[in-house]
PDB file of C-alpha atoms in Angstrom:
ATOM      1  CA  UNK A 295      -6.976 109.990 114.703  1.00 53.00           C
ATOM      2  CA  UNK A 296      -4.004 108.567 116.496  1.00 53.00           C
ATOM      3  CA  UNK A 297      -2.679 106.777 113.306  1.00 57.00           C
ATOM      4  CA  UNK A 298      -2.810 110.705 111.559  1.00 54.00           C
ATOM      5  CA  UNK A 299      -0.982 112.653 114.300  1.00 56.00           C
ATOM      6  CA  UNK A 300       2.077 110.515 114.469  1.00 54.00           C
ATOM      7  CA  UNK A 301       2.077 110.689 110.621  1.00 52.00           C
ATOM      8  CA  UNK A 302       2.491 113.945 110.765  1.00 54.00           C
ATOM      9  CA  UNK A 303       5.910 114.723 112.377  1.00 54.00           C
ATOM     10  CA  UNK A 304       7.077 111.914 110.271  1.00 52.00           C
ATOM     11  CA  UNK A 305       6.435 113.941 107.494  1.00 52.00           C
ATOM     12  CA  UNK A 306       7.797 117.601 108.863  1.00 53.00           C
ATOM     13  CA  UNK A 307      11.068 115.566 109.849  1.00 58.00           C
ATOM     14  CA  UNK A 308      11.702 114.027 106.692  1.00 63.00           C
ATOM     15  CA  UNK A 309      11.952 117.242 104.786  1.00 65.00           C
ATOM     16  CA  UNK A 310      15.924 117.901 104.093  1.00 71.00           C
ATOM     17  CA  UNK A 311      17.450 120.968 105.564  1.00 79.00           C
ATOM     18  CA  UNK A 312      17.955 124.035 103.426  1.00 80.00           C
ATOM     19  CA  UNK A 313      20.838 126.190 103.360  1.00 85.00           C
ATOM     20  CA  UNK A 314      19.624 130.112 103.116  1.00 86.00           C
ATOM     21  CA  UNK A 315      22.422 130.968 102.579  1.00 88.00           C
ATOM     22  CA  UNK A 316      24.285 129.041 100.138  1.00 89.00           C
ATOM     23  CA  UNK A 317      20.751 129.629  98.064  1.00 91.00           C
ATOM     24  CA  UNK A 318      20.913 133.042  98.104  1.00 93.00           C
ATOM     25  CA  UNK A 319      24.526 133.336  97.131  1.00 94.00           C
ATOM     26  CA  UNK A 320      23.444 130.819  94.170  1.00 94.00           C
ATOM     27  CA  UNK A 321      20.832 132.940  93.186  1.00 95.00           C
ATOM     28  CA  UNK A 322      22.195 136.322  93.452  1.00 96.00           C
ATOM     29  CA  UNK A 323      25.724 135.065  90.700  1.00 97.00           C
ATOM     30  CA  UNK A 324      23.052 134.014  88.652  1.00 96.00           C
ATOM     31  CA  UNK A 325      21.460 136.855  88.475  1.00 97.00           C
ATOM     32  CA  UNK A 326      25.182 138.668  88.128  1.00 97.00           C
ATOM     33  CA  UNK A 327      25.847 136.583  85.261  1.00 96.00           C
ATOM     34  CA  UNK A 328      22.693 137.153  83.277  1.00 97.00           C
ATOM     35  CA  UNK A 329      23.356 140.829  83.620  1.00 96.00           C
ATOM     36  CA  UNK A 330      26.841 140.555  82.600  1.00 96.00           C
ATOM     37  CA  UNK A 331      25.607 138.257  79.489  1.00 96.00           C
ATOM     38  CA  UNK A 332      22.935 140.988  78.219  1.00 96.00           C
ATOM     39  CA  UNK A 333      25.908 143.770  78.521  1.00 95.00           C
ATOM     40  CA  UNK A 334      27.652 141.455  76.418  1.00 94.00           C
ATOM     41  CA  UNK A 335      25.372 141.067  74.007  1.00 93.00           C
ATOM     42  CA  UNK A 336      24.584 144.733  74.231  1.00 90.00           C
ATOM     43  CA  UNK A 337      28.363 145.198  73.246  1.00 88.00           C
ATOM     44  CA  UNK A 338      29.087 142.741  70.629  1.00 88.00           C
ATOM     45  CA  UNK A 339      25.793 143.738  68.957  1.00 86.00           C
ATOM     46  CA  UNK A 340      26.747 147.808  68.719  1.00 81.00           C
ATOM     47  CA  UNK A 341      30.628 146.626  67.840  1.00 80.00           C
ATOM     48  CA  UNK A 342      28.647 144.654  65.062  1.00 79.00           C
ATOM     49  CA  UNK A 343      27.133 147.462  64.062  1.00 72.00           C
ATOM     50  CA  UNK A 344      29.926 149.770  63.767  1.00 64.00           C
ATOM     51  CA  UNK A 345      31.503 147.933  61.037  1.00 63.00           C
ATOM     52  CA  UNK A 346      31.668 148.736  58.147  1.00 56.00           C
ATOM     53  CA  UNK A 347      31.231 146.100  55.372  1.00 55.00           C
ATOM     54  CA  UNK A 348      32.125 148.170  52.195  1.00 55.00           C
ATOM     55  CA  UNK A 349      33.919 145.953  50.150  1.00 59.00           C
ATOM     56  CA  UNK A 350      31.530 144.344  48.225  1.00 62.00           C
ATOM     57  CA  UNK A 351      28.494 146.111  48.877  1.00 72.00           C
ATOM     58  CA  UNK A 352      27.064 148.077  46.072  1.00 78.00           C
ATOM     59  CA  UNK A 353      23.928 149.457  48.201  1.00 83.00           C
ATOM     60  CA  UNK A 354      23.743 151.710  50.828  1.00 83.00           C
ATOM     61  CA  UNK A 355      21.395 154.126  52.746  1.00 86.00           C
ATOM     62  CA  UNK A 356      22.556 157.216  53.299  1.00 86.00           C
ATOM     63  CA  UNK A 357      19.592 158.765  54.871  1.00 89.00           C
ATOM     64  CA  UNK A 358      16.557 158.455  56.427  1.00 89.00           C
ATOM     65  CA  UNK A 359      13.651 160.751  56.667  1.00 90.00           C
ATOM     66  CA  UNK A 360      10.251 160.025  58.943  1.00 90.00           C
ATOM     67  CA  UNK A 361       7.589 161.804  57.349  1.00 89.00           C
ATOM     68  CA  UNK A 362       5.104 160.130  59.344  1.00 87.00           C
ATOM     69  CA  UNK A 363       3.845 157.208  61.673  1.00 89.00           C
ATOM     70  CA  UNK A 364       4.665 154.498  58.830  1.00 89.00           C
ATOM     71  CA  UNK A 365       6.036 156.734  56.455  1.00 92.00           C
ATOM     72  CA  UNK A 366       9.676 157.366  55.758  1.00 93.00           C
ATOM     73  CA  UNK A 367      12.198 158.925  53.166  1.00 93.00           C
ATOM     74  CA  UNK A 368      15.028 156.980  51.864  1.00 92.00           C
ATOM     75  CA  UNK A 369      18.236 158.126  50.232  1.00 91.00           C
ATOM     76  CA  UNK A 370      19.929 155.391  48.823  1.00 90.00           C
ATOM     77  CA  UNK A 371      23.382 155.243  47.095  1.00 87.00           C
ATOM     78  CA  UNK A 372      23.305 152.298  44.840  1.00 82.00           C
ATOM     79  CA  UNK A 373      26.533 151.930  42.184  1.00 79.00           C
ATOM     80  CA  UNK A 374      27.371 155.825  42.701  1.00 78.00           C
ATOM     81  CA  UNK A 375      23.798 156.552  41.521  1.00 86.00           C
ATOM     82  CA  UNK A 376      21.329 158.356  44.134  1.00 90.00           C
ATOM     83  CA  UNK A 377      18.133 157.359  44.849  1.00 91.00           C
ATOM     84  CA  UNK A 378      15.557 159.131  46.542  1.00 92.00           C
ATOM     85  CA  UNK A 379      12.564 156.029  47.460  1.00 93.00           C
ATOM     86  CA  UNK A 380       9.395 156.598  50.245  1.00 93.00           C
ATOM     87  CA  UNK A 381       8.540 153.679  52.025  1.00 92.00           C
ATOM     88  CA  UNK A 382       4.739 153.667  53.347  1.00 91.00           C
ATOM     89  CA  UNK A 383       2.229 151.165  53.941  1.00 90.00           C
ATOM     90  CA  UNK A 384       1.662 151.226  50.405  1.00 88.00           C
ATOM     91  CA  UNK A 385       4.967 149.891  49.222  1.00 91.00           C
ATOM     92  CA  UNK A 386       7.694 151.212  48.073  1.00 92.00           C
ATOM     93  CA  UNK A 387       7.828 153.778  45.612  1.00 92.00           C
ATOM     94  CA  UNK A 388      11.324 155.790  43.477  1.00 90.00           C
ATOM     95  CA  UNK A 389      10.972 159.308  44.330  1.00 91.00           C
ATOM     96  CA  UNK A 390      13.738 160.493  42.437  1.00 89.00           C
ATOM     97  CA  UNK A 391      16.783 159.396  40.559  1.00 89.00           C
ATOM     98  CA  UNK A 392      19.658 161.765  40.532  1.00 87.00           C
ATOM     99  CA  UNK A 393      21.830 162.150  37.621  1.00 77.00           C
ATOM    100  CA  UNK A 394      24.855 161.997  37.048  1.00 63.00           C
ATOM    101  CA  UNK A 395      27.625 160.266  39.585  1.00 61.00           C
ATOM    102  CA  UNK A 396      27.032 160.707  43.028  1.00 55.00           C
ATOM    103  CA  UNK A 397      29.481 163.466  45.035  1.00 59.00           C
ATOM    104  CA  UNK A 398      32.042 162.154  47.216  1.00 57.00           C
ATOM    105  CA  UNK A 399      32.215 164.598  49.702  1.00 57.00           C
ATOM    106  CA  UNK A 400      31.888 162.434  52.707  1.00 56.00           C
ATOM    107  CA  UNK A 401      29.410 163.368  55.656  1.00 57.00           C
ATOM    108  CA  UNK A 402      30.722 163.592  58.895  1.00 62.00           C
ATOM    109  CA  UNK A 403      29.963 160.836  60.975  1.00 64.00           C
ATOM    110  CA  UNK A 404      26.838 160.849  63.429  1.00 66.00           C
ATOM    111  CA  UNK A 405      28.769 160.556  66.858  1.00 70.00           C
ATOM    112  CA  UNK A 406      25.855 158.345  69.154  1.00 74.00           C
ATOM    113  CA  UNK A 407      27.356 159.145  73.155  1.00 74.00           C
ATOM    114  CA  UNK A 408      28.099 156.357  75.113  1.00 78.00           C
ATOM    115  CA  UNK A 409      25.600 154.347  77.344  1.00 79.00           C
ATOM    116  CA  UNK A 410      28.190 155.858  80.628  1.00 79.00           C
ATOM    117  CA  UNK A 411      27.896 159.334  78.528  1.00 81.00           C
ATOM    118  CA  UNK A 412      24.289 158.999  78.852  1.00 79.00           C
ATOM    119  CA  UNK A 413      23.625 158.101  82.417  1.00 80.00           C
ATOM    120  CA  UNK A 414      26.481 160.554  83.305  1.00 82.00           C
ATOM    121  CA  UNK A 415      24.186 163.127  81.550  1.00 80.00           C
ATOM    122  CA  UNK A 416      21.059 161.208  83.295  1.00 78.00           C
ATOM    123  CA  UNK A 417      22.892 161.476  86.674  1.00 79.00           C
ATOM    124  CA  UNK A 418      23.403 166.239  86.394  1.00 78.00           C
ATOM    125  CA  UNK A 419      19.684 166.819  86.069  1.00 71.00           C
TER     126      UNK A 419
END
């Protein structure tokens, strides 16, 4: 029993000291820079998706139209021709295809607010 108990604060004193606080400050910019990487991301991914990549591209959707839980509407513009296609479960099926060239009377653009438009809205109620 005597051989056990001055094992013991052998052991205790052997552990290294650890510095609270320089942990904590390590661990708190870590967490600040993973939260600064998925605003980032969050950025380049809508700036991304802004672009537009016309030049080139003979396909694009125009519209869609949930008619449905898995069903939708498409309109597609594909070579100046319109396409009307569903899109269920199913498959895909051609709806309609309009004749003639397609109109070019533009639509206006979908404005989406801001993320600081949105909490600013959040922040009123």
């Amino acid at each position: 029993m005597s051989t056990l108990s001055a094992a013991l604060p052998m052991a205790v004193s052997s552990t290294p000291d650890i510095n609270v606080g320089g942990e904590l400050l390590r661990v708190v910019l870590s967490l600040a820079g993973i939260v600064v990487l998925i605003f980032v991301a969050g950025w380049m991914s809508r700036r991304l998706q802004a672009r537009q990549f016309t030049g080139g591209r003979r396909l694009r959707c125009l519209e869609t139209l949930s008619v449905g839980t898995r069903e939708r509407v498409l309109l597609l513009d594909a070579d100046g021709k319109r396409v009307l296609i569903g899109v269920g479960t199913g498959g895909v099926r051609t709806l309609h295809v309009y004749d003639g060239v397609a109109s070019t009377v533009a639509a206006e653009p979908v404005v989406t607010p801001s993320f600081g438009e949105l909490l600013g809205r959040w922040r009123r109620r």
